[in-house]
PDB file of C-alpha atoms in Angstrom:
ATOM      1  CA  HIS A   1     -15.893   0.637  24.680  1.00 47.00           C
ATOM      2  CA  HIS A   2     -19.085   3.353  24.899  1.00 44.00           C
ATOM      3  CA  CYS A   3     -18.719   6.924  24.897  1.00 47.00           C
ATOM      4  CA  SER A   4     -21.652   9.390  25.382  1.00 41.00           C
ATOM      5  CA  ALA A   5     -21.186  12.920  24.103  1.00 40.00           C
ATOM      6  CA  THR A   6     -24.137  15.528  23.775  1.00 37.00           C
ATOM      7  CA  PHE A   7     -25.124  16.799  20.615  1.00 36.00           C
ATOM      8  CA  PRO A   8     -26.157  20.454  19.506  1.00 38.00           C
ATOM      9  CA  VAL A   9     -29.119  20.808  17.474  1.00 39.00           C
ATOM     10  CA  HIS A  10     -29.196  23.183  14.513  1.00 37.00           C
ATOM     11  CA  ASP A  11     -32.433  25.156  14.846  1.00 39.00           C
ATOM     12  CA  SER A  12     -32.302  27.909  12.446  1.00 37.00           C
ATOM     13  CA  ALA A  13     -34.925  27.901   9.558  1.00 37.00           C
ATOM     14  CA  LYS A  14     -32.441  28.249   6.748  1.00 36.00           C
ATOM     15  CA  PRO A  15     -30.941  25.053   5.453  1.00 38.00           C
ATOM     16  CA  LEU A  16     -27.217  24.249   6.365  1.00 39.00           C
ATOM     17  CA  ARG A  17     -26.371  23.922   2.411  1.00 38.00           C
ATOM     18  CA  PRO A  18     -27.579  25.164  -0.467  1.00 35.00           C
ATOM     19  CA  GLN A  19     -30.301  23.425  -2.875  1.00 33.00           C
ATOM     20  CA  ALA A  20     -27.829  23.602  -5.866  1.00 35.00           C
ATOM     21  CA  SER A  21     -25.092  21.407  -4.497  1.00 37.00           C
ATOM     22  CA  ILE A  22     -22.531  19.267  -6.150  1.00 39.00           C
ATOM     23  CA  SER A  23     -23.396  15.466  -6.421  1.00 38.00           C
ATOM     24  CA  ALA A  24     -21.194  13.182  -4.911  1.00 40.00           C
ATOM     25  CA  GLY A  25     -20.828  11.758  -8.323  1.00 39.00           C
ATOM     26  CA  ALA A  26     -19.645  15.302  -9.743  1.00 42.00           C
ATOM     27  CA  PHE A  27     -16.602  14.819  -7.484  1.00 42.00           C
ATOM     28  CA  SER A  28     -13.097  14.783  -9.654  1.00 45.00           C
ATOM     29  CA  ALA A  29      -9.684  14.692  -8.443  1.00 46.00           C
ATOM     30  CA  MET A  30      -9.979  18.440  -9.012  1.00 45.00           C
ATOM     31  CA  ALA A  31     -11.952  18.794  -5.964  1.00 54.00           C
ATOM     32  CA  SER A  32     -10.074  16.457  -3.795  1.00 55.00           C
ATOM     33  CA  SER A  33      -7.480  18.296  -4.155  1.00 55.00           C
ATOM     34  CA  GLN A  34      -8.868  21.871  -3.317  1.00 58.00           C
ATOM     35  CA  LEU A  35     -10.219  19.746  -0.044  1.00 56.00           C
ATOM     36  CA  LEU A  36      -6.405  18.422   1.039  1.00 58.00           C
ATOM     37  CA  ALA A  37      -5.435  22.199   0.669  1.00 57.00           C
ATOM     38  CA  LYS A  38      -8.049  23.410   2.619  1.00 57.00           C
ATOM     39  CA  GLN A  39      -7.081  23.778   6.904  1.00 58.00           C
ATOM     40  CA  ASP A  40      -8.960  21.532   9.294  1.00 57.00           C
ATOM     41  CA  HIS A  41     -10.895  24.497  10.480  1.00 54.00           C
ATOM     42  CA  GLU A  42     -11.877  25.787   6.952  1.00 57.00           C
ATOM     43  CA  LEU A  43     -13.440  22.113   6.919  1.00 54.00           C
ATOM     44  CA  LEU A  44     -16.001  22.670   9.167  1.00 58.00           C
ATOM     45  CA  THR A  45     -18.816  23.887   7.140  1.00 61.00           C
ATOM     46  CA  THR A  46     -21.594  21.751   5.740  1.00 57.00           C
ATOM     47  CA  LEU A  47     -20.936  23.565   2.212  1.00 61.00           C
ATOM     48  CA  GLU A  48     -18.253  20.729   1.368  1.00 73.00           C
ATOM     49  CA  LEU A  49     -20.384  17.946   3.068  1.00 83.00           C
ATOM     50  CA  ASP A  50     -20.708  16.052   0.172  1.00 84.00           C
ATOM     51  CA  ASP A  51     -17.579  16.651  -1.041  1.00 85.00           C
ATOM     52  CA  LEU A  52     -16.484  15.335   1.928  1.00 87.00           C
ATOM     53  CA  GLN A  53     -18.922  12.539   1.856  1.00 89.00           C
ATOM     54  CA  ALA A  54     -17.674  11.354  -1.643  1.00 91.00           C
ATOM     55  CA  HIS A  55     -13.951  11.734  -0.591  1.00 92.00           C
ATOM     56  CA  VAL A  56     -14.904   8.673   1.758  1.00 94.00           C
ATOM     57  CA  LYS A  57     -16.444   6.573  -1.491  1.00 94.00           C
ATOM     58  CA  LYS A  58     -13.447   7.447  -3.063  1.00 94.00           C
ATOM     59  CA  GLN A  59     -11.081   6.191  -0.123  1.00 94.00           C
ATOM     60  CA  MET A  60     -13.251   2.785   0.214  1.00 93.00           C
ATOM     61  CA  GLU A  61     -12.743   2.278  -3.469  1.00 94.00           C
ATOM     62  CA  GLU A  62      -8.901   2.896  -3.829  1.00 93.00           C
ATOM     63  CA  GLY A  63      -8.241   1.765   0.035  1.00 91.00           C
ATOM     64  CA  PHE A  64      -6.524   3.979   1.657  1.00 92.00           C
ATOM     65  CA  CYS A  65      -7.629   5.972   4.267  1.00 93.00           C
ATOM     66  CA  ASP A  66      -7.168  10.029   5.299  1.00 92.00           C
ATOM     67  CA  SER A  67      -7.652  10.294   8.359  1.00 91.00           C
ATOM     68  CA  ARG A  68      -7.984  14.603   8.396  1.00 89.00           C
ATOM     69  CA  ILE A  69     -10.522  14.617   6.074  1.00 90.00           C
ATOM     70  CA  ASN A  70     -12.472  11.937   8.069  1.00 94.00           C
ATOM     71  CA  ARG A  71     -12.429  13.434  11.299  1.00 91.00           C
ATOM     72  CA  ALA A  72     -13.564  16.572   9.395  1.00 89.00           C
ATOM     73  CA  ILE A  73     -17.127  15.312   8.453  1.00 92.00           C
ATOM     74  CA  ILE A  74     -17.526  13.593  11.869  1.00 93.00           C
ATOM     75  CA  ARG A  75     -17.116  16.679  13.676  1.00 90.00           C
ATOM     76  CA  LEU A  76     -19.627  18.370  11.212  1.00 89.00           C
ATOM     77  CA  TYR A  77     -21.973  15.163  11.990  1.00 91.00           C
ATOM     78  CA  SER A  78     -21.710  15.965  15.832  1.00 89.00           C
ATOM     79  CA  LEU A  79     -22.085  19.551  14.918  1.00 86.00           C
ATOM     80  CA  HIS A  80     -25.223  19.036  12.723  1.00 85.00           C
ATOM     81  CA  PRO A  81     -26.582  15.659  13.559  1.00 88.00           C
ATOM     82  CA  ASP A  82     -29.708  16.415  10.955  1.00 87.00           C
ATOM     83  CA  GLU A  83     -26.997  15.907   8.008  1.00 88.00           C
ATOM     84  CA  LEU A  84     -25.504  12.867   9.524  1.00 92.00           C
ATOM     85  CA  ASP A  85     -25.221   9.661   7.091  1.00 94.00           C
ATOM     86  CA  GLU A  86     -25.166   5.843   8.765  1.00 95.00           C
ATOM     87  CA  ASP A  87     -23.169   4.692   5.754  1.00 95.00           C
ATOM     88  CA  VAL A  88     -20.699   7.461   6.115  1.00 96.00           C
ATOM     89  CA  VAL A  89     -19.915   7.005   9.541  1.00 96.00           C
ATOM     90  CA  VAL A  90     -19.682   3.345   9.131  1.00 96.00           C
ATOM     91  CA  ASN A  91     -17.060   3.727   6.175  1.00 96.00           C
ATOM     92  CA  ILE A  92     -15.247   5.989   8.472  1.00 96.00           C
ATOM     93  CA  LEU A  93     -14.919   3.652  11.217  1.00 96.00           C
ATOM     94  CA  ALA A  94     -14.103   0.849   8.437  1.00 94.00           C
ATOM     95  CA  LEU A  95     -11.352   2.938   6.910  1.00 95.00           C
ATOM     96  CA  SER A  96     -10.189   4.007  10.232  1.00 94.00           C
ATOM     97  CA  LEU A  97      -9.078   0.133  11.157  1.00 92.00           C
ATOM     98  CA  ILE A  98      -6.411   0.722   7.933  1.00 89.00           C
ATOM     99  CA  ALA A  99      -4.862   3.479  10.478  1.00 89.00           C
ATOM    100  CA  LEU A 100      -4.421   0.865  13.233  1.00 87.00           C
ATOM    101  CA  PRO A 101      -2.805   1.788  15.642  1.00 87.00           C
ATOM    102  CA  GLU A 102      -3.342   5.248  15.469  1.00 88.00           C
ATOM    103  CA  PRO A 103      -6.418   6.366  17.378  1.00 90.00           C
ATOM    104  CA  ASP A 104      -8.592   7.094  14.798  1.00 93.00           C
ATOM    105  CA  PHE A 105     -11.399   4.560  15.152  1.00 95.00           C
ATOM    106  CA  PHE A 106     -11.846   5.294  19.208  1.00 92.00           C
ATOM    107  CA  THR A 107     -11.741   8.838  18.314  1.00 93.00           C
ATOM    108  CA  HIS A 108     -14.667   8.875  15.643  1.00 94.00           C
ATOM    109  CA  LEU A 109     -16.729   6.179  18.083  1.00 94.00           C
ATOM    110  CA  CYS A 110     -16.254   8.741  20.450  1.00 93.00           C
ATOM    111  CA  MET A 111     -18.128  11.467  18.333  1.00 92.00           C
ATOM    112  CA  ILE A 112     -21.123   9.725  17.124  1.00 93.00           C
ATOM    113  CA  PRO A 113     -24.421   9.114  18.530  1.00 92.00           C
ATOM    114  CA  GLN A 114     -24.719   6.442  21.326  1.00 93.00           C
ATOM    115  CA  ALA A 115     -27.478   5.008  19.087  1.00 92.00           C
ATOM    116  CA  LEU A 116     -24.953   4.564  15.928  1.00 94.00           C
ATOM    117  CA  GLN A 117     -22.642   3.223  18.522  1.00 94.00           C
ATOM    118  CA  ASP A 118     -25.082   0.596  19.884  1.00 95.00           C
ATOM    119  CA  SER A 119     -26.444  -0.248  15.915  1.00 94.00           C
ATOM    120  CA  GLU A 120     -25.112  -3.859  14.852  1.00 93.00           C
ATOM    121  CA  ARG A 121     -22.960  -2.257  12.148  1.00 93.00           C
ATOM    122  CA  VAL A 122     -20.921  -0.558  14.245  1.00 94.00           C
ATOM    123  CA  LYS A 123     -20.734  -3.463  17.005  1.00 94.00           C
ATOM    124  CA  GLY A 124     -19.591  -5.584  14.581  1.00 92.00           C
ATOM    125  CA  LEU A 125     -16.914  -2.879  13.688  1.00 93.00           C
ATOM    126  CA  MET A 126     -15.792  -3.197  17.299  1.00 94.00           C
ATOM    127  CA  GLU A 127     -15.388  -6.429  17.328  1.00 93.00           C
ATOM    128  CA  VAL A 128     -13.483  -6.083  14.466  1.00 92.00           C
ATOM    129  CA  GLU A 129     -10.920  -3.862  15.895  1.00 94.00           C
ATOM    130  CA  THR A 130     -10.330  -5.840  19.063  1.00 94.00           C
ATOM    131  CA  LEU A 131      -9.746  -8.581  17.055  1.00 93.00           C
ATOM    132  CA  LEU A 132      -7.307  -6.805  15.279  1.00 91.00           C
ATOM    133  CA  GLN A 133      -5.401  -4.844  18.426  1.00 90.00           C
ATOM    134  CA  ALA A 134      -5.218  -8.563  20.029  1.00 92.00           C
ATOM    135  CA  GLY A 135      -3.541  -9.770  16.879  1.00 92.00           C
ATOM    136  CA  LYS A 136      -6.322 -12.559  16.072  1.00 93.00           C
ATOM    137  CA  PHE A 137      -5.820 -12.249  12.561  1.00 91.00           C
ATOM    138  CA  GLY A 138      -7.449 -15.412  11.848  1.00 91.00           C
ATOM    139  CA  GLN A 139     -10.314 -14.598  13.766  1.00 92.00           C
ATOM    140  CA  PHE A 140     -10.692 -11.342  12.194  1.00 90.00           C
ATOM    141  CA  TRP A 141     -10.435 -12.831   8.805  1.00 89.00           C
ATOM    142  CA  GLU A 142     -13.049 -15.070   9.928  1.00 89.00           C
ATOM    143  CA  ARG A 143     -15.433 -12.582  11.260  1.00 86.00           C
ATOM    144  CA  THR A 144     -15.117  -9.985   8.460  1.00 83.00           C
ATOM    145  CA  ARG A 145     -16.131 -13.008   6.086  1.00 82.00           C
ATOM    146  CA  GLU A 146     -18.990 -13.913   7.957  1.00 75.00           C
ATOM    147  CA  ALA A 147     -20.758 -10.266   7.455  1.00 62.00           C
ATOM    148  CA  ASP A 148     -20.284  -7.076   5.332  1.00 58.00           C
ATOM    149  CA  VAL A 149     -19.529  -4.862   8.196  1.00 52.00           C
ATOM    150  CA  ALA A 150     -18.929  -1.977   5.825  1.00 49.00           C
ATOM    151  CA  GLU A 151     -20.310  -1.092   2.425  1.00 46.00           C
TER     152      GLU A 151
END
């Protein structure tokens, strides 16, 4: 289940995001609709990263998976590893389980650093995904009750 990839390092002296960025708490329905209206290539800027990450929180709270936005976040993290937020990645992986049998889980998994793939939280999600794919739902529920793998 492991993927290896190299991640470019951002070496510019200027910050990737402006200092006065919108906080996750300021994320609104209007910001959400503005994000959803953007084309995929328009999402590949760190200027919207706070809004994108807030959208992941909204997905977790409301129980839906927005594969397009989540994929954009994972792409941004692969381009700008210094911006990577482990909690957001783990939540995106957990959300991608909702999208099964779509390949979102492994698509995202292959785009994150190996060190994160080897973390206990991600390994737990990999076990849960395997149980789901195998139709072992009793074991799936037992495993998810053992430990809260996502926030």
